Amino acid sequence: MDQDPQFQKSRRGFLGGLGATAAGLSLAQTGSARSATKPDPVITEIQDWNRYLGDGVAANPYGKPSKFEKNVVRRDVEWLTASRESSVNFTPLHALDGIITPNGLCFERHHGGSPEIDPSKHRLMINGLVDKPLVFSMDDLKRFPGRVNKVFFLECAANGGMEWKGAQLNGCQFTHGMVHNVMYTGIPLKVLLDEAGVKTNGKWVMPEGADSSAMTRSIPIEKAMQDCLVVWGMNGEALRQEQGYPLRIVVPGWEGNMWVKWLRRIEVGDQPWHHREETSKYTDLLADGRSRRFTWIMDAKSVVTNPSPQAPLTQKGPNVLSGLAWSGRGTIRRVDVTIDGGKNWQTARIDGPVLPMSLTRFYVDINWDGREMLIQSRAMDETGYVQPTKDELRKVRGLNSIYHNNGIQTWLVRSNGETENVEIS
Ligand code: MTE
Ligand code: CO
């Protein structure tokens, strides 16, 4: 093909034409495209992938990301936990776009490791204050009428917990990556509870996991009936083992700890159980020694994912600033962004679906002249709630907290593009 004079000629003609057009436009109009005036060997030399046949269709029966996307992986912070079974890793938010988290990248939080459960040996029991205690196999659940698909974020209450006293971890993967956003397939919990018949004194439900931690939490019956789901699917396929295969409960907008994985039982009771995960853990010790309890809802929060420490700026001129916002109280109404540490704010452009209790994607197209920037984002949700600064949060909550840190994040972008986690509020 290289020898074909006709091909050579037409290619030169094409490059010349594009170069002339690009030169005639202002920077704003051309965006970040380069002007194609001199020959680029990537274009003018035939590459191997153009010369030889590619992989056959069965090379990857499941499929995997391109090997060039090396940093698109979950990572953990080695010193954070004493064991790998009761531990956490983080979603690579800086390497993703849109609103859906791919299944292989959803952060994992296990208290007793992730068990491998044979679905044919898994059951869901509904018992306690019900007229008719029930047991379902996975097949029973999949034949049950009323299946739904819903997108929700799951955020661990401890997301950002390491940042309470000041900036610590260098990357939005580590400061904000205990969140994922998935489309679930399953059945409204209400449908199953109605089948069992909740007695009039049934005011709370307690989901229980089949893992070695046998995780339990108390959920008020109103929430259970309103929008909780029992799910076996995520993003169109079966739950991943790490996310609770074969069954988990979805508790929209509420702290991730309540979303019991490997779900084997739901007990109906007349009062909360006051188990470990709602007493010694997942409570917030205030400055005066009292503790906040049952702080279920995840308040509005946002973070700029690009640029961020793991995704620094590499070029001056046009750049796309991007981030995520979410609220456990409903939809995101607005996100404001500053690049000068809060002196000036501008409203970001939201793109993609804006769904209640789901991650929401925002963008600001910037033209960077190489000056240092202090970048922040501030989310507002449909209730009018505005994401607080870290100082505002600490005024109310003191310094002892781990959970529910939704304070405004700051990134310092240096003039060489390197980006750092800092705090100015
Ligand atoms: N469910 C069981 N059975 N065991 C667990 O350790 N961890 C909880 C919750 N459900 C846990 C569980 C916590 S603290 C969180 S934040 C979420 O699951 C994490 O869900 P993920 O691993 O899908 O991100
Ligand atoms: Co958690």
XYZ file of C-alpha atoms and ligand atoms in Angstrom:
450
model
C 0.000 0.000 0.000
C 2.956 2.281 0.748
C 3.946 2.070 -2.932
C 0.602 3.210 -4.259
C 1.170 6.697 -5.695
C -2.535 7.403 -5.689
C -2.749 6.790 -1.913
C 0.297 8.931 -1.168
C -1.083 11.823 -3.085
C -4.531 11.807 -1.595
C -3.076 11.563 1.925
C -0.860 14.600 1.378
C -3.837 16.495 0.075
C -5.858 15.662 3.156
C -3.136 16.751 5.604
C -2.531 20.013 3.760
C -6.224 20.836 3.833
C -6.639 20.255 7.574
C -3.500 22.302 8.338
C -4.789 25.291 6.456
C -8.168 25.151 8.180
C -6.699 24.829 11.655
C -4.399 27.811 11.129
C -7.358 30.009 10.294
C -9.217 29.417 13.583
C -8.721 30.989 16.978
C -7.524 28.879 19.923
C -10.963 28.663 21.460
C -12.454 27.277 18.270
C -9.715 24.764 17.548
C -9.817 23.384 21.071
C -6.844 21.123 21.714
C -6.351 19.706 18.192
C -2.836 20.175 16.746
C -2.263 21.772 13.456
C -1.190 19.037 11.012
C 1.427 20.863 8.963
C 4.364 18.443 9.126
C 4.178 14.689 8.468
C 3.487 12.599 11.580
C 5.132 9.128 11.399
C 2.210 7.674 13.378
C 0.137 8.502 10.324
C 2.643 8.262 7.479
C 4.219 4.918 8.491
C 2.119 1.781 8.416
C 1.747 0.353 11.921
C 1.784 -3.352 12.834
C -1.904 -3.323 13.753
C -2.641 -2.216 10.221
C -0.250 -4.717 8.637
C -1.133 -7.996 10.434
C -4.351 -9.731 11.382
C -5.649 -8.967 14.877
C -6.691 -11.418 17.633
C -9.395 -13.925 16.766
C -12.869 -13.514 18.232
C -12.357 -16.060 21.015
C -9.043 -14.630 22.299
C -10.824 -13.237 25.390
C -14.060 -15.105 26.104
C -14.945 -12.630 28.861
C -13.033 -9.552 27.721
C -10.706 -7.200 29.547
C -9.479 -3.619 29.279
C -6.679 -2.669 26.884
C -3.234 -3.445 28.362
C -2.348 0.218 27.785
C -4.856 1.303 30.476
C -2.446 0.308 33.270
C -3.689 2.696 35.944
C -7.340 1.832 35.654
C -7.265 -0.510 38.656
C -8.467 -0.617 42.251
C -5.718 0.231 44.706
C -5.408 0.033 48.464
C -3.366 1.906 51.064
C -1.117 -0.688 52.694
C -0.748 0.898 56.128
C -4.450 1.583 56.538
C -5.624 -1.769 57.917
C -3.987 -4.569 59.886
C -5.366 -7.364 57.712
C -6.331 -7.704 54.069
C -9.586 -9.479 54.942
C -10.970 -6.611 57.021
C -9.883 -3.909 54.630
C -10.779 -1.647 51.757
C -9.578 -0.718 48.301
C -10.575 2.269 46.206
C -12.348 3.011 42.916
C -9.976 4.763 40.435
C -12.223 7.819 40.049
C -9.464 9.794 38.293
C -9.390 7.267 35.457
C -13.146 7.042 34.807
C -15.721 9.203 33.060
C -19.497 9.294 32.739
C -21.473 8.072 35.764
C -21.354 4.247 35.744
C -18.581 2.389 37.577
C -17.419 -0.694 35.626
C -17.930 -3.865 37.664
C -14.235 -4.742 37.955
C -13.451 -1.296 39.414
C -16.069 -0.973 42.192
C -14.193 -0.436 45.456
C -14.364 -3.339 47.936
C -14.972 -3.121 51.656
C -15.066 -6.390 53.551
C -15.073 -6.977 57.289
C -14.243 -10.678 57.053
C -13.010 -11.242 53.510
C -15.051 -11.884 50.386
C -16.585 -15.378 50.452
C -17.060 -17.562 47.381
C -20.682 -18.709 47.654
C -22.230 -21.455 45.527
C -25.560 -19.888 44.465
C -27.275 -23.285 44.487
C -26.509 -23.434 48.227
C -27.617 -19.877 48.976
C -30.998 -19.010 50.535
C -32.758 -15.805 51.582
C -34.896 -16.160 54.710
C -37.476 -13.592 55.825
C -38.496 -14.162 59.443
C -39.368 -12.395 62.697
C -42.542 -10.328 62.963
C -44.184 -11.661 59.785
C -47.357 -13.679 59.198
C -45.577 -16.212 56.999
C -41.797 -16.761 57.344
C -40.331 -17.424 53.864
C -37.246 -18.993 52.346
C -36.189 -18.241 48.749
C -33.608 -19.959 46.585
C -31.851 -17.804 43.972
C -34.071 -19.419 41.306
C -37.187 -18.520 43.320
C -36.097 -14.864 43.439
C -35.359 -14.742 39.727
C -38.847 -16.091 38.957
C -40.541 -13.588 41.277
C -42.724 -10.950 39.546
C -41.839 -7.268 39.819
C -38.182 -7.127 38.722
C -36.663 -3.611 38.447
C -33.458 -1.876 37.262
C -32.170 1.162 39.199
C -28.952 3.185 39.269
C -27.619 4.178 42.707
C -24.343 5.274 44.256
C -22.989 3.338 47.217
C -20.676 5.353 49.461
C -18.938 3.955 52.526
C -19.577 6.216 55.525
C -15.783 6.189 56.036
C -15.087 7.707 52.595
C -12.722 10.632 53.274
C -12.367 9.564 56.913
C -8.581 9.877 56.730
C -8.926 13.573 55.798
C -10.758 14.824 58.915
C -7.775 16.538 60.493
C -6.197 17.774 57.254
C -5.078 16.766 53.784
C -3.434 13.351 53.866
C -3.781 11.058 50.851
C -2.577 12.151 47.426
C -5.253 11.115 44.966
C -9.024 11.341 44.588
C -8.938 7.546 44.335
C -7.882 7.498 47.998
C -9.699 10.585 49.339
C -13.033 9.883 47.579
C -12.831 6.416 46.016
C -15.015 4.542 48.516
C -17.940 5.174 46.205
C -19.321 3.385 43.158
C -22.351 3.823 40.934
C -24.045 0.811 39.426
C -27.305 -0.185 37.743
C -28.826 -2.920 39.903
C -31.276 -5.627 38.875
C -33.512 -7.164 41.509
C -36.831 -6.938 43.356
C -38.143 -4.170 45.633
C -37.795 -5.368 49.222
C -41.407 -4.218 49.782
C -42.659 -6.893 47.377
C -40.947 -9.659 49.402
C -42.004 -8.193 52.754
C -45.621 -7.934 51.529
C -45.460 -11.587 50.479
C -44.364 -12.503 54.022
C -46.894 -10.101 55.596
C -45.274 -7.712 58.094
C -47.142 -7.694 61.427
C -48.431 -4.313 62.686
C -45.672 -4.144 65.310
C -42.954 -4.803 62.672
C -41.066 -1.463 62.670
C -37.480 -2.413 61.761
C -35.724 -4.877 59.484
C -32.291 -6.434 59.966
C -30.449 -7.722 56.880
C -27.754 -10.306 57.672
C -24.788 -11.436 55.547
C -23.592 -15.010 55.016
C -19.893 -14.017 55.201
C -17.664 -14.672 58.219
C -18.494 -11.203 59.614
C -22.244 -12.011 59.382
C -22.810 -8.276 58.938
C -26.060 -6.928 60.415
C -27.695 -3.490 60.497
C -31.064 -2.099 61.653
C -33.141 -0.365 58.948
C -36.464 1.397 59.733
C -39.445 -0.274 58.026
C -40.363 2.992 56.230
C -37.053 2.941 54.332
C -37.326 -0.815 53.678
C -40.785 -0.284 52.130
C -39.893 2.914 50.291
C -36.988 2.064 47.969
C -34.741 -0.765 49.236
C -34.021 -3.557 46.760
C -32.847 -7.145 46.976
C -30.519 -7.526 43.970
C -28.561 -10.190 42.091
C -27.471 -8.114 39.097
C -25.075 -5.195 38.548
C -24.561 -3.382 35.245
C -26.349 -6.148 33.392
C -24.502 -9.185 34.750
C -24.476 -11.134 38.008
C -23.116 -9.349 41.102
C -19.366 -9.742 41.405
C -18.185 -11.863 44.351
C -16.656 -8.730 45.882
C -20.008 -6.953 45.727
C -21.996 -9.730 47.426
C -22.606 -12.527 44.906
C -25.166 -13.968 44.724
C -27.398 -11.479 46.608
C -27.173 -8.090 48.333
C -29.491 -5.447 49.715
C -29.530 -1.943 48.194
C -30.347 0.940 50.556
C -30.430 4.003 48.242
C -28.684 7.163 49.471
C -27.777 5.595 52.839
C -24.330 4.672 54.117
C -22.686 1.712 52.389
C -22.350 -0.282 55.602
C -26.119 -0.926 55.543
C -25.970 -2.472 52.053
C -25.405 -5.979 53.414
C -23.643 -8.258 50.915
C -24.016 -12.045 50.564
C -27.533 -11.423 51.965
C -29.004 -14.538 53.595
C -31.667 -13.298 56.018
C -33.954 -10.358 56.733
C -35.484 -10.290 60.181
C -38.447 -8.050 61.005
C -38.463 -6.635 64.566
C -40.179 -3.993 66.695
C -37.012 -2.060 67.607
C -33.433 -1.588 66.397
C -30.919 -4.305 67.319
C -28.075 -2.004 68.466
C -25.452 -4.322 66.993
C -21.736 -3.546 66.733
C -21.983 -1.715 63.398
C -24.412 0.849 64.876
C -22.818 1.361 68.294
C -19.028 1.077 68.528
C -18.767 1.624 64.741
C -20.604 3.902 62.310
C -21.327 6.465 65.047
C -19.681 9.889 65.275
C -18.032 11.012 68.525
C -18.613 14.751 69.009
C -16.323 17.213 70.806
C -18.468 17.145 73.993
C -18.244 13.351 74.315
C -21.708 12.580 72.970
C -22.102 10.441 69.859
C -24.283 10.944 66.815
C -26.108 7.698 65.996
C -28.170 6.370 63.088
C -26.659 8.921 60.708
C -27.810 6.971 57.700
C -28.121 9.502 54.868
C -25.049 10.421 52.818
C -25.154 14.207 52.432
C -24.355 16.024 49.187
C -20.715 15.854 48.135
C -18.549 16.418 45.094
C -14.945 16.101 43.949
C -12.938 17.209 40.939
C -11.535 13.975 39.524
C -9.480 15.645 36.746
C -7.080 17.247 37.337
C -6.173 15.504 40.590
C -2.880 14.154 42.006
C -2.989 10.932 39.944
C -4.164 12.834 36.852
C -2.020 15.980 36.652
C -2.216 18.518 33.823
C 0.330 17.848 31.083
C -0.351 20.733 28.701
C -1.217 24.403 28.844
C -4.157 25.730 26.865
C -7.520 23.991 26.582
C -8.157 21.366 29.275
C -11.305 19.617 30.465
C -11.858 19.912 34.207
C -14.217 17.146 35.315
C -15.750 15.721 38.447
C -18.529 13.876 40.232
C -21.323 15.027 42.549
C -23.895 13.006 44.474
C -26.468 13.287 47.252
C -28.313 10.738 49.361
C -31.286 13.140 49.482
C -32.105 13.082 45.766
C -30.773 14.652 42.574
C -27.887 17.097 42.180
C -29.247 20.488 41.184
C -26.017 22.423 40.634
C -22.236 22.184 40.981
C -20.041 25.274 41.275
C -16.295 25.198 40.618
C -13.495 27.610 41.539
C -9.917 27.539 40.235
C -8.664 30.419 42.409
C -9.324 29.033 45.879
C -12.861 30.375 46.203
C -12.519 33.992 45.013
C -14.579 33.309 41.893
C -17.040 30.483 41.304
C -18.585 29.316 38.069
C -21.436 26.897 37.521
C -20.262 23.640 35.967
C -21.932 21.980 32.997
C -23.648 18.765 34.025
C -23.689 16.044 31.398
C -25.238 12.585 31.306
C -28.240 11.326 33.281
C -29.135 13.278 36.458
C -30.714 10.571 38.604
C -31.720 10.638 42.274
C -29.089 9.161 44.603
C -26.706 8.552 41.689
C -23.302 9.933 40.768
C -23.682 12.949 38.464
C -20.926 14.069 36.050
C -19.880 17.692 35.647
C -17.402 19.562 33.401
C -15.771 22.973 33.108
C -13.792 23.646 29.921
C -10.761 25.691 30.999
C -7.945 27.435 29.159
C -4.933 27.028 31.446
C -2.177 29.640 31.157
C 0.191 27.773 33.490
C -0.660 29.727 36.628
C -1.035 27.882 39.946
C -4.638 26.918 40.602
C -6.547 26.048 43.781
C -9.440 23.957 42.500
C -12.604 23.193 44.478
C -16.117 22.010 43.665
C -19.291 22.572 45.677
C -22.465 20.557 45.142
C -26.048 21.594 45.790
C -28.857 19.022 45.819
C -32.577 19.247 45.062
C -33.380 20.039 48.713
C -31.218 23.191 48.492
C -28.534 21.656 50.775
C -25.080 23.038 49.928
C -21.885 21.016 50.468
C -20.009 22.569 53.449
C -16.355 23.559 53.748
C -14.207 21.327 55.979
C -14.087 24.107 58.581
C -17.885 24.423 58.634
C -18.095 20.681 59.109
C -15.539 20.625 61.943
C -17.343 23.465 63.733
C -20.367 21.188 64.119
C -18.693 17.799 64.347
C -15.353 18.430 66.087
C -12.181 16.488 65.270
C -13.038 12.970 66.467
C -15.120 11.883 63.490
C -14.200 9.313 60.879
C -17.506 8.911 59.081
C -19.575 11.332 56.996
C -16.879 13.711 55.807
C -18.519 15.569 52.905
C -16.378 18.721 53.153
C -15.154 20.595 50.078
C -11.910 19.160 48.627
C -9.042 21.381 47.385
C -6.424 20.459 44.774
C -3.356 22.642 44.219
C -2.227 22.563 40.576
C 1.376 23.774 40.332
C 2.662 25.646 37.302
C 4.281 22.438 35.995
C 0.869 20.723 36.151
C 1.638 18.537 39.184
C -1.388 18.374 41.439
C -1.494 17.976 45.215
C -4.054 17.408 47.985
C -4.110 20.578 50.134
C -6.535 22.257 52.508
C -7.436 25.944 52.548
C -10.658 25.849 54.562
N -21.873 -6.852 53.953
C -21.273 -7.928 54.484
N -21.968 -9.062 54.578
N -19.993 -7.879 54.953
C -19.256 -6.725 54.882
O -18.101 -6.708 55.296
N -19.250 -4.316 54.274
C -20.134 -3.154 54.252
C -21.234 -3.324 53.205
N -21.839 -4.620 53.309
C -19.876 -5.552 54.336
C -21.204 -5.683 53.846
C -19.492 -1.885 54.035
S -18.752 -1.112 55.358
C -19.595 -1.230 52.835
S -18.969 0.340 52.630
C -20.188 -1.864 51.654
O -20.680 -3.172 51.918
C -19.149 -1.953 50.557
O -19.715 -2.467 49.386
P -18.767 -2.848 48.161
O -17.742 -3.827 48.628
O -19.688 -3.323 47.086
O -18.092 -1.564 47.737
Co -18.281 0.926 54.635
